Amino acid sequence: MPPSSRVTRDEALHIAALTEETRRLTGTGTLPLEEVIGMARANGLINAGRVDTSTGEFTPVGVSAVRRALRHYHVHPSQLNAPTPATSLSSPHPNWVMARAARARARCARN
């Protein structure tokens, strides 16, 4: 669960999608998270809050809680815009050479 479990994964995905869409449409920076959350709430895409069971009062979570949830679900804009690694592995996994050497030694020991 994220630090604030009041923001579901679907809500975080909606917020991330809206943020990325504004970046693509404007070609510049992203819309501030406060405005994206306000738009999503106004359009009924997210609740992002909790209801007090004794009073029935709805309390929306703050922007910082939404930001933490976005990071937890790996959909924060800085995570989505991160560059890919510059180098790729030339072997299937990091220990491939060591594993091949160990198998070769085992074959030699049997013979």
Tab-separated table of C-alpha atoms in Angstrom:
chain	number	residue	atom	x	y	z
A	1	MET	CA	0.000	0.000	0.000
A	2	PRO	CA	1.159	3.539	-0.665
A	3	PRO	CA	1.919	5.949	2.174
A	4	SER	CA	-1.602	7.308	1.747
A	5	SER	CA	-3.876	4.388	0.892
A	6	ARG	CA	-6.691	6.847	0.173
A	7	VAL	CA	-5.393	7.281	-3.362
A	8	THR	CA	-6.055	4.136	-5.359
A	9	ARG	CA	-3.901	2.908	-8.202
A	10	ASP	CA	-6.636	3.769	-10.725
A	11	GLU	CA	-6.846	7.309	-9.380
A	12	ALA	CA	-3.068	7.667	-9.590
A	13	LEU	CA	-3.147	6.422	-13.182
A	14	HIS	CA	-5.871	8.963	-14.070
A	15	ILE	CA	-3.839	11.790	-12.557
A	16	ALA	CA	-0.662	10.668	-14.351
A	17	ALA	CA	-2.502	10.397	-17.663
A	18	LEU	CA	-3.938	13.901	-17.322
A	19	THR	CA	-0.524	15.293	-16.431
A	20	GLU	CA	1.152	13.646	-19.413
A	21	GLU	CA	-1.658	14.713	-21.749
A	22	THR	CA	-1.217	18.378	-20.810
A	23	ARG	CA	2.530	18.062	-21.419
A	24	ARG	CA	1.916	16.629	-24.878
A	25	LEU	CA	-0.747	19.174	-25.805
A	26	THR	CA	1.241	22.231	-24.787
A	27	GLY	CA	4.649	20.915	-25.812
A	28	THR	CA	6.173	22.607	-22.771
A	29	GLY	CA	5.936	21.689	-19.104
A	30	THR	CA	3.225	19.829	-17.291
A	31	LEU	CA	0.209	21.397	-15.635
A	32	PRO	CA	0.740	21.872	-11.882
A	33	LEU	CA	-0.421	18.857	-9.890
A	34	GLU	CA	-2.863	21.002	-7.895
A	35	GLU	CA	-4.705	21.949	-11.087
A	36	VAL	CA	-4.701	18.393	-12.433
A	37	ILE	CA	-6.193	17.077	-9.176
A	38	GLY	CA	-8.832	19.833	-9.223
A	39	MET	CA	-9.772	19.026	-12.832
A	40	ALA	CA	-9.965	15.299	-12.136
A	41	ARG	CA	-12.167	15.848	-9.067
A	42	ALA	CA	-14.412	18.274	-10.952
A	43	ASN	CA	-14.897	15.747	-13.761
A	44	GLY	CA	-15.579	12.891	-11.330
A	45	LEU	CA	-12.535	10.877	-12.353
A	46	ILE	CA	-11.133	10.596	-8.827
A	47	ASN	CA	-12.265	10.843	-5.215
A	48	ALA	CA	-8.843	10.736	-3.534
A	49	GLY	CA	-10.088	11.130	-0.013
A	50	ARG	CA	-11.779	9.430	2.890
A	51	VAL	CA	-15.234	9.486	4.437
A	52	ASP	CA	-15.576	9.760	8.209
A	53	THR	CA	-17.973	6.941	9.101
A	54	SER	CA	-19.384	8.678	12.172
A	55	THR	CA	-20.221	12.017	10.529
A	56	GLY	CA	-20.284	11.147	6.820
A	57	GLU	CA	-17.905	14.016	6.111
A	58	PHE	CA	-15.649	13.643	3.061
A	59	THR	CA	-12.054	14.780	3.530
A	60	PRO	CA	-9.949	15.029	0.372
A	61	VAL	CA	-6.282	14.155	0.604
A	62	GLY	CA	-3.696	16.855	0.062
A	63	VAL	CA	-1.471	17.365	-2.932
A	64	SER	CA	1.560	15.970	-1.092
A	65	ALA	CA	-0.299	12.704	-0.386
A	66	VAL	CA	-1.219	12.410	-4.059
A	67	ARG	CA	2.407	13.122	-5.025
A	68	ARG	CA	3.597	10.345	-2.656
A	69	ALA	CA	1.042	7.938	-4.128
A	70	LEU	CA	2.194	8.764	-7.667
A	71	ARG	CA	5.777	7.975	-6.671
A	72	HIS	CA	4.675	4.769	-4.938
A	73	TYR	CA	2.826	3.552	-8.039
A	74	HIS	CA	5.794	4.633	-10.257
A	75	VAL	CA	3.705	7.058	-12.321
A	76	HIS	CA	5.130	10.364	-11.086
A	77	PRO	CA	6.033	12.631	-14.042
A	78	SER	CA	9.730	12.619	-13.114
A	79	GLN	CA	9.693	8.805	-13.155
A	80	LEU	CA	7.816	8.607	-16.446
A	81	ASN	CA	10.167	11.077	-18.135
A	82	ALA	CA	13.365	9.410	-16.904
A	83	PRO	CA	15.734	8.447	-19.706
A	84	THR	CA	16.303	4.814	-20.523
A	85	PRO	CA	19.610	3.261	-19.471
A	86	ALA	CA	22.436	4.166	-21.843
A	87	THR	CA	23.875	0.663	-22.124
A	88	SER	CA	22.262	-2.696	-22.398
A	89	LEU	CA	23.616	-6.022	-21.265
A	90	SER	CA	25.285	-8.121	-23.943
A	91	SER	CA	24.472	-11.290	-22.001
A	92	PRO	CA	21.062	-12.585	-20.859
A	93	HIS	CA	21.820	-11.777	-17.214
A	94	PRO	CA	24.743	-10.279	-15.249
A	95	ASN	CA	26.167	-13.597	-14.017
A	96	TRP	CA	26.038	-15.311	-17.410
A	97	VAL	CA	29.825	-15.492	-17.851
A	98	MET	CA	30.355	-16.761	-14.306
A	99	ALA	CA	27.652	-19.413	-14.732
A	100	ARG	CA	29.171	-20.636	-18.011
A	101	ALA	CA	32.619	-20.864	-16.382
A	102	ALA	CA	31.187	-22.828	-13.449
A	103	ARG	CA	29.466	-25.285	-15.824
A	104	ALA	CA	32.707	-25.719	-17.782
A	105	ARG	CA	34.646	-26.448	-14.573
A	106	ALA	CA	32.010	-28.989	-13.531
A	107	ARG	CA	32.288	-30.753	-16.907
A	108	CYS	CA	36.078	-30.888	-16.605
A	109	ALA	CA	35.871	-32.293	-13.089
A	110	ARG	CA	33.556	-35.100	-14.257
A	111	ASN	CA	35.888	-36.132	-17.084
